[in-house]
Amino acid sequence: TAADTHADTDSATGADTDSDTDADTDTAPIQPACSEDPFEDNDTLDGPLPLPDPAVDLAVGRDDDDFWTVDVGPWERVTLTALHPVALGDIDLDLYVEGQLVGSAATGFDDETLSWANFRDSPVQATLHVHLWDWFPPPCSMYDVAVEHDPLPDCPPDAVEQPDPIPLVGPLTSLNAHPANPDTYTLPVGPDDAVRVTITEEATTVGDLRVTLLDSDGNVLAADNLGPVYPLGWVNPGELTSVEVRVEATDCVTYDLLPEVLVNPGCPDDATEPNGTAATAPPLALGTTSGLNADGDDDDLFVVQLAPGAQIQVTLTTDGVFGQPVLELLDSAGTVLLANDDGSDGTTRIAWTHPDPTQAFEGLVRVRSATCVTYALTHAQVALPTCVDPDPAEPNDTPGSGPPLAELTALSATVGDADHFQVTVPPESAVTVSLLSDGVFGDPSLELTDTSGLRLAFDPDGGAVRAHNPATTEAVWDLAVTSQACLAYGLSPLVVGCASDDPDEPNDTVATAWPATTGTDRQVRDGSDDHWALGSVSVGATVEADATFLQAAGDLDIELLAADGTVLAQGATVTDDEHATWTNPGPDPVDVVLRVLHWPTFGATCRNNRYGFDSRILEP
């Protein structure tokens, strides 16, 4: 699925310490004494010990990692959570199976969680590596480990299963792959021909895929691991060859596969040629210029002129299959000012403002690609806003000088003039601060620090920062907003108590689901999922559900469930809203329940977020 392959940006200024002192996590001193615990010696991957049951009051030290064995039954998922006070030393986790790393957890929060699924017909012994983050001073930290074992759903062989690889002919649908059963296919590709393979996950699948194209010698030609659609392409520059399509899964994934062979597509010159040098570069017109081609022997350059007080914005779009273009902005001397090659979704953007907005600028836009790529460029120049200086929050140029943080608007940050605000966080609560702007100008950043100046959270893109106050007393932190150009913005804080919940409890299971088709200002905690009974869906009818929330405060997912807990559909992206839809194929009506849950590994502490939801049943 468009899986939650999230990276936690909520700043981990923690550190991992690994020395085994069996001290109680609830009463540990700030700098605990570190000594061997009763479970030594388990300091290497080759010499692990069985994880004790219960796994409590363990300790790990700077030069004294812990390695524990955990038995995982056939067709079973194990989830391991290390509970520890990050202030005493930030613990991270790795999981190994047969000497191979299969999972890691390193968020910088009080809990670290990872899971692994055994899709084999025999039990497996996994090894959990507990260690300290390298860049945190404490010599050791205490921790507990919680272990959960859950059965895996059935993942039967599909209709084309046979000894891999198999010849790939025509479109294929409803294929299954799981970690113990990758799929491989072969496809002949003639000289100068191109192969394009598109794989699409079905909406109800749980895991992610890695799709790879390889030549007959096993060399990787193209790869993609960002779903739910995986488009890959390759142009054959040589003789007739066989291309292997390899599909690997992190869980049970059902997918469709569409192969295409394009006969001698070539890479013809476009209408702007020759433009391979600065001397031959034509002006890049405002608006969209389509039908452009570039390849490894043919860079494209265009002249751009930027008026004073404006920002240049250039967007490159392709089909995301052939070529991996690099989009660059150069000054008149050929120095690269800005570059972006992150075009995995077929879109690459650059935006640049002159350091002195009173100056005009003339430079070059360059497009480079190792293989032939057909693309379009969209060129815009947007006037910079006028900064209101001072704004209503001034003076707030130094830590501690700013006003208390609240819902604030009509603020402005200028170059070299950071804005500071005081953030009050109740005990056992988390705060998320979002910067509200048009996202175009200023290149803003947010930084949250404690009274000693220790960074708690940082977002270089000016989106949002989140941090947890685990203490039993109130904390007052400093928020700094910086900008590389005049930035008009607002701030929105969200404070959530770690143990708080909404009044519609208990509704943690399908059996206790509350009847409701819509809701606002609901709250869901990790370990206390919310379930809402949406009603009966008749044969041929469709149920749709949406949930909206602040993703930076905690990544939520949704599932549509049958009364027996079967997952009918899910929404699992990395955005501020999730959508799921399901049509009842029959033969009977189905009572459908909406489940709202935290993505398990987003932030390890104080996983609690507010949301709203809406649903509808559409009769045929």
Tab-separated table of C-alpha atoms in Angstrom, residues 231-609:
chain	number	residue	atom	x	y	z
A	231	PRO	CA	6.343	2.323	-12.632
A	232	LEU	CA	9.750	1.170	-13.893
A	233	GLY	CA	11.387	1.504	-17.284
A	234	TRP	CA	14.615	0.726	-19.096
A	235	VAL	CA	15.934	1.308	-22.616
A	236	ASN	CA	18.093	-1.473	-24.053
A	237	PRO	CA	21.208	0.053	-25.657
A	238	GLY	CA	22.669	-3.268	-26.853
A	239	GLU	CA	21.765	-6.718	-28.116
A	240	LEU	CA	18.650	-8.791	-27.482
A	241	THR	CA	18.514	-9.558	-23.788
A	242	SER	CA	16.232	-10.932	-21.127
A	243	VAL	CA	15.071	-8.587	-18.367
A	244	GLU	CA	14.077	-10.010	-14.996
A	245	VAL	CA	11.268	-8.388	-13.014
A	246	ARG	CA	11.658	-9.133	-9.305
A	247	VAL	CA	8.834	-8.386	-6.848
A	248	GLU	CA	9.695	-8.550	-3.136
A	249	ALA	CA	7.239	-7.818	-0.319
A	250	THR	CA	7.524	-6.717	3.307
A	251	ASP	CA	4.206	-8.399	4.113
A	252	CYS	CA	1.461	-10.183	2.211
A	253	VAL	CA	0.808	-7.927	-0.795
A	254	THR	CA	-1.686	-8.504	-3.601
A	255	TYR	CA	-0.848	-6.668	-6.812
A	256	ASP	CA	-1.507	-6.302	-10.541
A	257	LEU	CA	1.275	-6.255	-13.152
A	258	LEU	CA	1.239	-4.609	-16.594
A	259	PRO	CA	4.303	-5.224	-18.837
A	260	GLU	CA	4.934	-3.246	-22.031
A	261	VAL	CA	7.708	-3.422	-24.631
A	262	LEU	CA	8.148	-0.233	-26.682
A	263	VAL	CA	9.851	-0.867	-30.019
A	264	ASN	CA	12.777	1.497	-30.684
A	265	PRO	CA	11.343	4.621	-28.980
A	266	GLY	CA	14.576	6.598	-29.619
A	267	CYS	CA	15.411	10.019	-28.173
A	268	PRO	CA	14.917	12.561	-30.960
A	269	ASP	CA	16.050	16.183	-30.792
A	270	ASP	CA	13.345	18.542	-29.570
A	271	ALA	CA	12.440	21.964	-30.944
A	272	THR	CA	14.848	23.800	-28.614
A	273	GLU	CA	17.980	22.058	-29.944
A	274	PRO	CA	20.836	22.791	-30.072
A	275	ASN	CA	20.919	23.924	-26.440
A	276	GLY	CA	23.680	21.857	-24.884
A	277	THR	CA	25.853	24.858	-23.951
A	278	ALA	CA	25.357	28.261	-22.351
A	279	ALA	CA	26.121	29.914	-25.698
A	280	THR	CA	23.304	28.055	-27.478
A	281	ALA	CA	20.748	28.137	-24.627
A	282	PRO	CA	17.403	29.719	-25.591
A	283	PRO	CA	15.292	31.747	-23.137
A	284	LEU	CA	12.933	29.666	-20.996
A	285	ALA	CA	9.488	31.121	-21.566
A	286	LEU	CA	7.064	31.704	-18.725
A	287	GLY	CA	4.399	29.019	-18.540
A	288	THR	CA	4.802	25.401	-19.666
A	289	THR	CA	7.120	24.178	-22.416
A	290	SER	CA	6.383	20.558	-23.399
A	291	GLY	CA	7.896	17.923	-25.671
A	292	LEU	CA	11.482	18.324	-24.422
A	293	ASN	CA	14.065	15.516	-24.510
A	294	ALA	CA	17.391	15.038	-22.734
A	295	ASP	CA	19.760	12.088	-22.379
A	296	GLY	CA	23.268	11.242	-21.229
A	297	ASP	CA	24.865	12.862	-24.285
A	298	ASP	CA	22.545	15.851	-24.455
A	299	ASP	CA	22.063	18.209	-21.498
A	300	ASP	CA	19.471	20.937	-22.021
A	301	LEU	CA	20.155	24.543	-20.932
A	302	PHE	CA	17.791	27.521	-20.880
A	303	VAL	CA	18.403	31.174	-20.031
A	304	VAL	CA	16.300	32.685	-17.239
A	305	GLN	CA	16.119	36.285	-16.059
A	306	LEU	CA	14.765	37.140	-12.621
A	307	ALA	CA	13.388	40.589	-11.921
A	308	PRO	CA	14.172	42.314	-8.593
A	309	GLY	CA	11.822	41.377	-5.771
A	310	ALA	CA	10.688	38.068	-7.298
A	311	GLN	CA	11.224	34.349	-6.812
A	312	ILE	CA	11.859	31.959	-9.710
A	313	GLN	CA	9.988	28.642	-9.653
A	314	VAL	CA	10.681	25.853	-12.162
A	315	THR	CA	8.878	22.497	-12.204
A	316	LEU	CA	9.950	19.523	-14.336
A	317	THR	CA	7.412	16.765	-15.024
A	318	THR	CA	7.910	13.356	-16.665
A	319	ASP	CA	6.016	10.077	-16.707
A	320	GLY	CA	8.384	8.978	-13.922
A	321	VAL	CA	9.454	5.848	-15.821
A	322	PHE	CA	12.355	6.515	-18.175
A	323	GLY	CA	15.321	8.528	-16.975
A	324	GLN	CA	16.046	10.172	-13.625
A	325	PRO	CA	16.411	13.850	-14.518
A	326	VAL	CA	18.331	16.397	-12.464
A	327	LEU	CA	16.998	19.968	-12.469
A	328	GLU	CA	19.548	22.705	-11.717
A	329	LEU	CA	19.774	26.486	-11.472
A	330	LEU	CA	23.160	27.986	-12.419
A	331	ASP	CA	24.505	31.509	-12.260
A	332	SER	CA	26.074	33.164	-15.307
A	333	ALA	CA	29.482	31.691	-14.416
A	334	GLY	CA	28.100	28.137	-14.424
A	335	THR	CA	28.081	27.674	-10.639
A	336	VAL	CA	25.219	25.462	-9.449
A	337	LEU	CA	23.026	27.461	-7.051
A	338	LEU	CA	20.283	24.881	-6.564
A	339	ALA	CA	19.717	21.279	-7.698
A	340	ASN	CA	17.009	18.673	-7.245
A	341	ASP	CA	16.947	15.074	-8.478
A	342	ASP	CA	14.056	13.844	-6.327
A	343	GLY	CA	11.731	13.041	-9.201
A	344	SER	CA	10.532	9.626	-8.031
A	345	ASP	CA	6.919	10.708	-8.537
A	346	GLY	CA	7.681	12.241	-11.932
A	347	THR	CA	7.869	15.792	-10.565
A	348	THR	CA	11.011	17.787	-9.733
A	349	ARG	CA	10.907	21.391	-8.480
A	350	ILE	CA	13.285	24.208	-7.671
A	351	ALA	CA	12.496	27.652	-6.235
A	352	TRP	CA	15.093	30.357	-5.629
A	353	THR	CA	15.183	33.913	-4.307
A	354	HIS	CA	18.145	36.237	-4.792
A	355	PRO	CA	19.910	36.925	-1.460
A	356	ASP	CA	19.480	40.634	-2.240
A	357	PRO	CA	15.869	40.974	-3.409
A	358	THR	CA	16.626	44.417	-4.892
A	359	GLN	CA	18.967	42.841	-7.468
A	360	ALA	CA	18.072	41.387	-10.866
A	361	PHE	CA	19.521	38.011	-11.890
A	362	GLU	CA	20.403	36.193	-15.094
A	363	GLY	CA	21.314	32.525	-15.049
A	364	LEU	CA	20.651	29.120	-16.559
A	365	VAL	CA	18.274	26.238	-15.944
A	366	ARG	CA	19.923	22.912	-16.792
A	367	VAL	CA	18.314	19.472	-17.196
A	368	ARG	CA	20.544	16.393	-17.042
A	369	SER	CA	19.624	12.713	-17.371
A	370	ALA	CA	21.716	9.550	-17.707
A	371	THR	CA	19.152	8.043	-20.093
A	372	CYS	CA	16.596	9.465	-22.486
A	373	VAL	CA	13.821	11.354	-20.737
A	374	THR	CA	10.895	13.248	-22.220
A	375	TYR	CA	9.768	16.097	-20.018
A	376	ALA	CA	8.024	19.454	-19.661
A	377	LEU	CA	9.185	22.588	-17.828
A	378	THR	CA	6.854	25.036	-16.099
A	379	HIS	CA	8.433	28.426	-15.365
A	380	ALA	CA	6.920	31.027	-13.034
A	381	GLN	CA	8.138	34.185	-11.320
A	382	VAL	CA	6.217	35.372	-8.285
A	383	ALA	CA	6.556	38.732	-6.548
A	384	LEU	CA	7.899	38.547	-2.992
A	385	PRO	CA	5.529	39.671	-0.240
A	386	THR	CA	6.137	42.850	1.713
A	387	CYS	CA	7.298	42.195	5.251
A	388	VAL	CA	5.484	43.925	8.094
A	389	ASP	CA	8.303	44.857	10.448
A	390	PRO	CA	7.876	45.042	13.348
A	391	ASP	CA	4.955	42.607	13.553
A	392	PRO	CA	2.632	42.366	16.604
A	393	ALA	CA	4.949	39.865	18.353
A	394	GLU	CA	8.069	42.071	18.278
A	395	PRO	CA	10.452	42.469	20.000
A	396	ASN	CA	11.217	38.741	20.066
A	397	ASP	CA	14.683	38.466	18.544
A	398	THR	CA	16.294	36.431	21.353
A	399	PRO	CA	15.304	33.296	23.308
A	400	GLY	CA	12.948	34.138	26.148
A	401	SER	CA	12.031	37.544	24.715
A	402	GLY	CA	8.947	36.469	22.811
A	403	PRO	CA	5.302	36.293	23.838
A	404	PRO	CA	3.538	33.112	24.971
A	405	LEU	CA	2.641	30.936	22.000
A	406	ALA	CA	-1.003	30.894	20.948
A	407	GLU	CA	-2.934	30.877	17.683
A	408	LEU	CA	-1.078	33.749	16.001
A	409	THR	CA	-1.435	35.328	12.569
A	410	ALA	CA	-0.042	38.329	10.668
A	411	LEU	CA	3.517	37.525	11.725
A	412	SER	CA	6.609	38.132	9.618
A	413	ALA	CA	10.210	36.944	9.754
A	414	THR	CA	13.010	38.669	7.889
A	415	VAL	CA	16.521	37.582	6.956
A	416	GLY	CA	18.787	37.461	10.011
A	417	ASP	CA	15.926	38.199	12.411
A	418	ALA	CA	14.725	35.041	14.149
A	419	ASP	CA	11.373	35.193	15.926
A	420	HIS	CA	11.111	33.564	19.371
A	421	PHE	CA	8.039	32.407	21.319
A	422	GLN	CA	7.551	30.823	24.743
A	423	VAL	CA	5.859	27.413	24.579
A	424	THR	CA	4.252	26.129	27.790
A	425	VAL	CA	3.671	22.360	27.881
A	426	PRO	CA	1.701	20.725	30.725
A	427	PRO	CA	3.149	17.640	32.441
A	428	GLU	CA	2.864	14.340	30.555
A	429	SER	CA	1.781	16.094	27.376
A	430	ALA	CA	3.028	16.634	23.838
A	431	VAL	CA	2.982	19.844	21.832
A	432	THR	CA	2.947	20.170	18.052
A	433	VAL	CA	3.521	23.605	16.533
A	434	SER	CA	2.611	24.147	12.882
A	435	LEU	CA	3.825	27.046	10.773
A	436	LEU	CA	1.061	28.445	8.572
A	437	SER	CA	2.188	30.080	5.339
A	438	ASP	CA	1.677	29.722	1.619
A	439	GLY	CA	4.801	27.554	1.571
A	440	VAL	CA	6.349	29.561	-1.246
A	441	PHE	CA	8.719	32.143	0.188
A	442	GLY	CA	11.354	32.374	2.842
A	443	ASP	CA	12.581	28.770	3.155
A	444	PRO	CA	11.515	28.862	6.837
A	445	SER	CA	12.708	26.579	9.626
A	446	LEU	CA	11.329	25.789	13.090
A	447	GLU	CA	13.373	24.867	16.153
A	448	LEU	CA	12.127	23.912	19.618
A	449	THR	CA	14.651	24.015	22.494
A	450	ASP	CA	14.518	23.675	26.260
A	451	THR	CA	15.790	26.264	28.748
A	452	SER	CA	19.362	24.937	28.456
A	453	GLY	CA	19.352	25.344	24.688
A	454	LEU	CA	19.091	21.593	24.006
A	455	ARG	CA	17.285	21.034	20.713
A	456	LEU	CA	14.062	19.085	21.217
A	457	ALA	CA	12.719	19.245	17.664
A	458	PHE	CA	13.714	20.801	14.362
A	459	ASP	CA	12.091	21.114	10.943
A	460	PRO	CA	14.314	22.709	8.277
A	461	ASP	CA	11.320	22.966	5.943
A	462	GLY	CA	9.190	25.027	8.313
A	463	GLY	CA	6.329	22.558	8.508
A	464	ALA	CA	5.852	21.526	12.137
A	465	VAL	CA	7.750	20.434	15.234
A	466	ARG	CA	6.605	18.070	17.977
A	467	ALA	CA	8.064	17.246	21.388
A	468	HIS	CA	6.928	15.428	24.516
A	469	ASN	CA	7.211	16.653	28.101
A	470	PRO	CA	7.442	13.424	30.146
A	471	ALA	CA	7.965	15.254	33.443
A	472	THR	CA	5.377	15.619	36.194
A	473	THR	CA	5.860	19.390	36.107
A	474	GLU	CA	5.116	22.039	33.530
A	475	ALA	CA	7.833	22.862	30.969
A	476	VAL	CA	8.482	26.179	29.220
A	477	TRP	CA	10.390	25.851	25.940
A	478	ASP	CA	11.573	28.247	23.246
A	479	LEU	CA	10.333	28.170	19.651
A	480	ALA	CA	12.472	29.907	17.019
A	481	VAL	CA	11.278	30.760	13.496
A	482	THR	CA	13.948	31.696	10.947
A	483	SER	CA	13.687	32.636	7.290
A	484	GLN	CA	15.978	33.209	4.314
A	485	ALA	CA	13.669	35.883	2.902
A	486	CYS	CA	10.672	37.884	4.009
A	487	LEU	CA	8.165	35.352	5.335
A	488	ALA	CA	4.564	36.095	6.228
A	489	TYR	CA	3.285	33.367	8.534
A	490	GLY	CA	1.114	32.250	11.417
A	491	LEU	CA	1.579	29.688	14.185
A	492	SER	CA	-0.826	27.041	15.451
A	493	PRO	CA	-0.041	24.972	18.588
A	494	LEU	CA	-1.717	21.667	19.455
A	495	VAL	CA	-1.264	20.327	23.006
A	496	VAL	CA	-2.491	16.819	23.822
A	497	GLY	CA	-2.271	15.057	27.178
A	498	CYS	CA	-0.661	11.649	26.802
A	499	ALA	CA	-3.327	9.847	28.840
A	500	SER	CA	-6.350	11.904	27.755
A	501	ASP	CA	-9.139	10.532	25.567
A	502	ASP	CA	-12.538	11.512	24.204
A	503	PRO	CA	-15.806	10.678	26.012
A	504	ASP	CA	-16.828	7.955	23.524
A	505	GLU	CA	-15.003	5.201	25.379
A	506	PRO	CA	-14.742	2.282	25.545
A	507	ASN	CA	-14.651	1.654	21.794
A	508	ASP	CA	-11.336	-0.176	21.474
A	509	THR	CA	-12.720	-3.214	19.627
A	510	VAL	CA	-15.211	-4.075	16.914
A	511	ALA	CA	-17.509	-5.469	19.606
A	512	THR	CA	-17.534	-2.129	21.487
A	513	ALA	CA	-17.805	0.124	18.408
A	514	TRP	CA	-19.943	3.235	18.916
A	515	PRO	CA	-22.669	3.840	16.318
A	516	ALA	CA	-21.687	7.041	14.488
A	517	THR	CA	-21.160	8.072	10.886
A	518	THR	CA	-19.397	11.364	11.596
A	519	GLY	CA	-17.462	12.974	14.422
A	520	THR	CA	-15.355	16.023	15.264
A	521	ASP	CA	-12.609	16.629	17.824
A	522	ARG	CA	-12.246	12.909	18.510
A	523	GLN	CA	-9.105	11.576	20.161
A	524	VAL	CA	-7.234	8.296	19.703
A	525	ARG	CA	-4.375	6.948	21.814
A	526	ASP	CA	-1.896	4.266	20.850
A	527	GLY	CA	-3.173	1.022	22.312
A	528	SER	CA	-6.715	2.415	22.492
A	529	ASP	CA	-7.946	2.361	18.898
A	530	ASP	CA	-11.309	3.921	18.102
A	531	HIS	CA	-14.063	1.893	16.425
A	532	TRP	CA	-17.182	3.418	14.869
A	533	ALA	CA	-20.132	1.340	13.643
A	534	LEU	CA	-21.056	2.865	10.270
A	535	GLY	CA	-24.061	0.652	9.527
A	536	SER	CA	-25.043	-2.177	7.201
A	537	VAL	CA	-23.746	-2.148	3.626
A	538	SER	CA	-26.059	-3.999	1.255
A	539	VAL	CA	-24.858	-6.095	-1.672
A	540	GLY	CA	-23.560	-3.796	-4.412
A	541	ALA	CA	-23.469	-0.747	-2.131
A	542	THR	CA	-20.277	1.218	-1.396
A	543	VAL	CA	-19.094	2.598	1.934
A	544	GLU	CA	-16.632	5.508	2.045
A	545	ALA	CA	-14.853	6.929	5.091
A	546	ASP	CA	-12.498	9.860	5.637
A	547	ALA	CA	-10.436	10.957	8.644
A	548	THR	CA	-8.707	14.342	8.937
A	549	PHE	CA	-6.004	15.228	11.466
A	550	LEU	CA	-2.647	16.949	11.896
A	551	GLN	CA	-0.164	14.358	10.650
A	552	ALA	CA	2.778	16.051	12.340
A	553	ALA	CA	1.115	15.417	15.724
A	554	GLY	CA	0.790	11.690	15.094
A	555	ASP	CA	0.236	9.663	11.950
A	556	LEU	CA	-3.204	8.059	11.925
A	557	ASP	CA	-4.481	5.309	9.644
A	558	ILE	CA	-8.002	4.020	9.083
A	559	GLU	CA	-9.468	0.622	8.250
A	560	LEU	CA	-12.904	-0.576	7.236
A	561	LEU	CA	-13.641	-3.811	9.108
A	562	ALA	CA	-16.253	-6.534	8.970
A	563	ALA	CA	-17.893	-7.696	12.192
A	564	ASP	CA	-15.314	-10.485	12.559
A	565	GLY	CA	-12.424	-8.010	12.273
A	566	THR	CA	-11.558	-8.786	8.639
A	567	VAL	CA	-9.930	-5.779	6.969
A	568	LEU	CA	-12.051	-4.757	3.971
A	569	ALA	CA	-10.104	-1.615	3.001
A	570	GLN	CA	-7.631	0.794	4.532
A	571	GLY	CA	-6.157	4.269	4.229
A	572	ALA	CA	-2.467	4.385	5.133
A	573	THR	CA	-0.631	7.343	3.637
A	574	VAL	CA	1.570	10.046	5.165
A	575	THR	CA	-0.808	12.979	4.775
A	576	ASP	CA	-3.249	14.910	6.973
A	577	ASP	CA	-6.205	12.843	5.799
A	578	GLU	CA	-6.988	9.207	5.113
A	579	HIS	CA	-9.635	7.778	2.788
A	580	ALA	CA	-10.953	4.222	2.487
A	581	THR	CA	-13.700	2.794	0.287
A	582	TRP	CA	-15.221	-0.669	-0.128
A	583	THR	CA	-17.981	-2.134	-2.303
A	584	ASN	CA	-19.843	-5.183	-1.005
A	585	PRO	CA	-19.507	-7.978	-3.609
A	586	GLY	CA	-22.112	-10.133	-1.836
A	587	PRO	CA	-23.700	-12.476	-1.216
A	588	ASP	CA	-24.915	-10.926	2.081
A	589	PRO	CA	-25.125	-7.468	3.672
A	590	VAL	CA	-22.133	-6.595	5.863
A	591	ASP	CA	-22.027	-4.488	9.024
A	592	VAL	CA	-19.006	-2.222	8.567
A	593	VAL	CA	-16.902	-0.675	11.333
A	594	LEU	CA	-14.407	2.174	10.924
A	595	ARG	CA	-11.190	1.679	12.896
A	596	VAL	CA	-8.941	4.695	13.609
A	597	LEU	CA	-5.447	3.893	14.860
A	598	HIS	CA	-1.957	5.273	15.233
A	599	TRP	CA	0.633	4.022	12.782
A	600	PRO	CA	2.622	1.848	15.214
A	601	THR	CA	6.085	3.360	14.802
A	602	PHE	CA	5.253	7.075	14.562
A	603	GLY	CA	6.854	8.671	17.610
A	604	ALA	CA	7.455	6.308	20.442
A	605	THR	CA	6.019	8.323	23.287
A	606	CYS	CA	2.767	10.121	23.941
A	607	ARG	CA	1.097	8.754	20.812
A	608	ASN	CA	-2.181	10.620	21.071
A	609	ASN	CA	-3.856	12.756	18.429
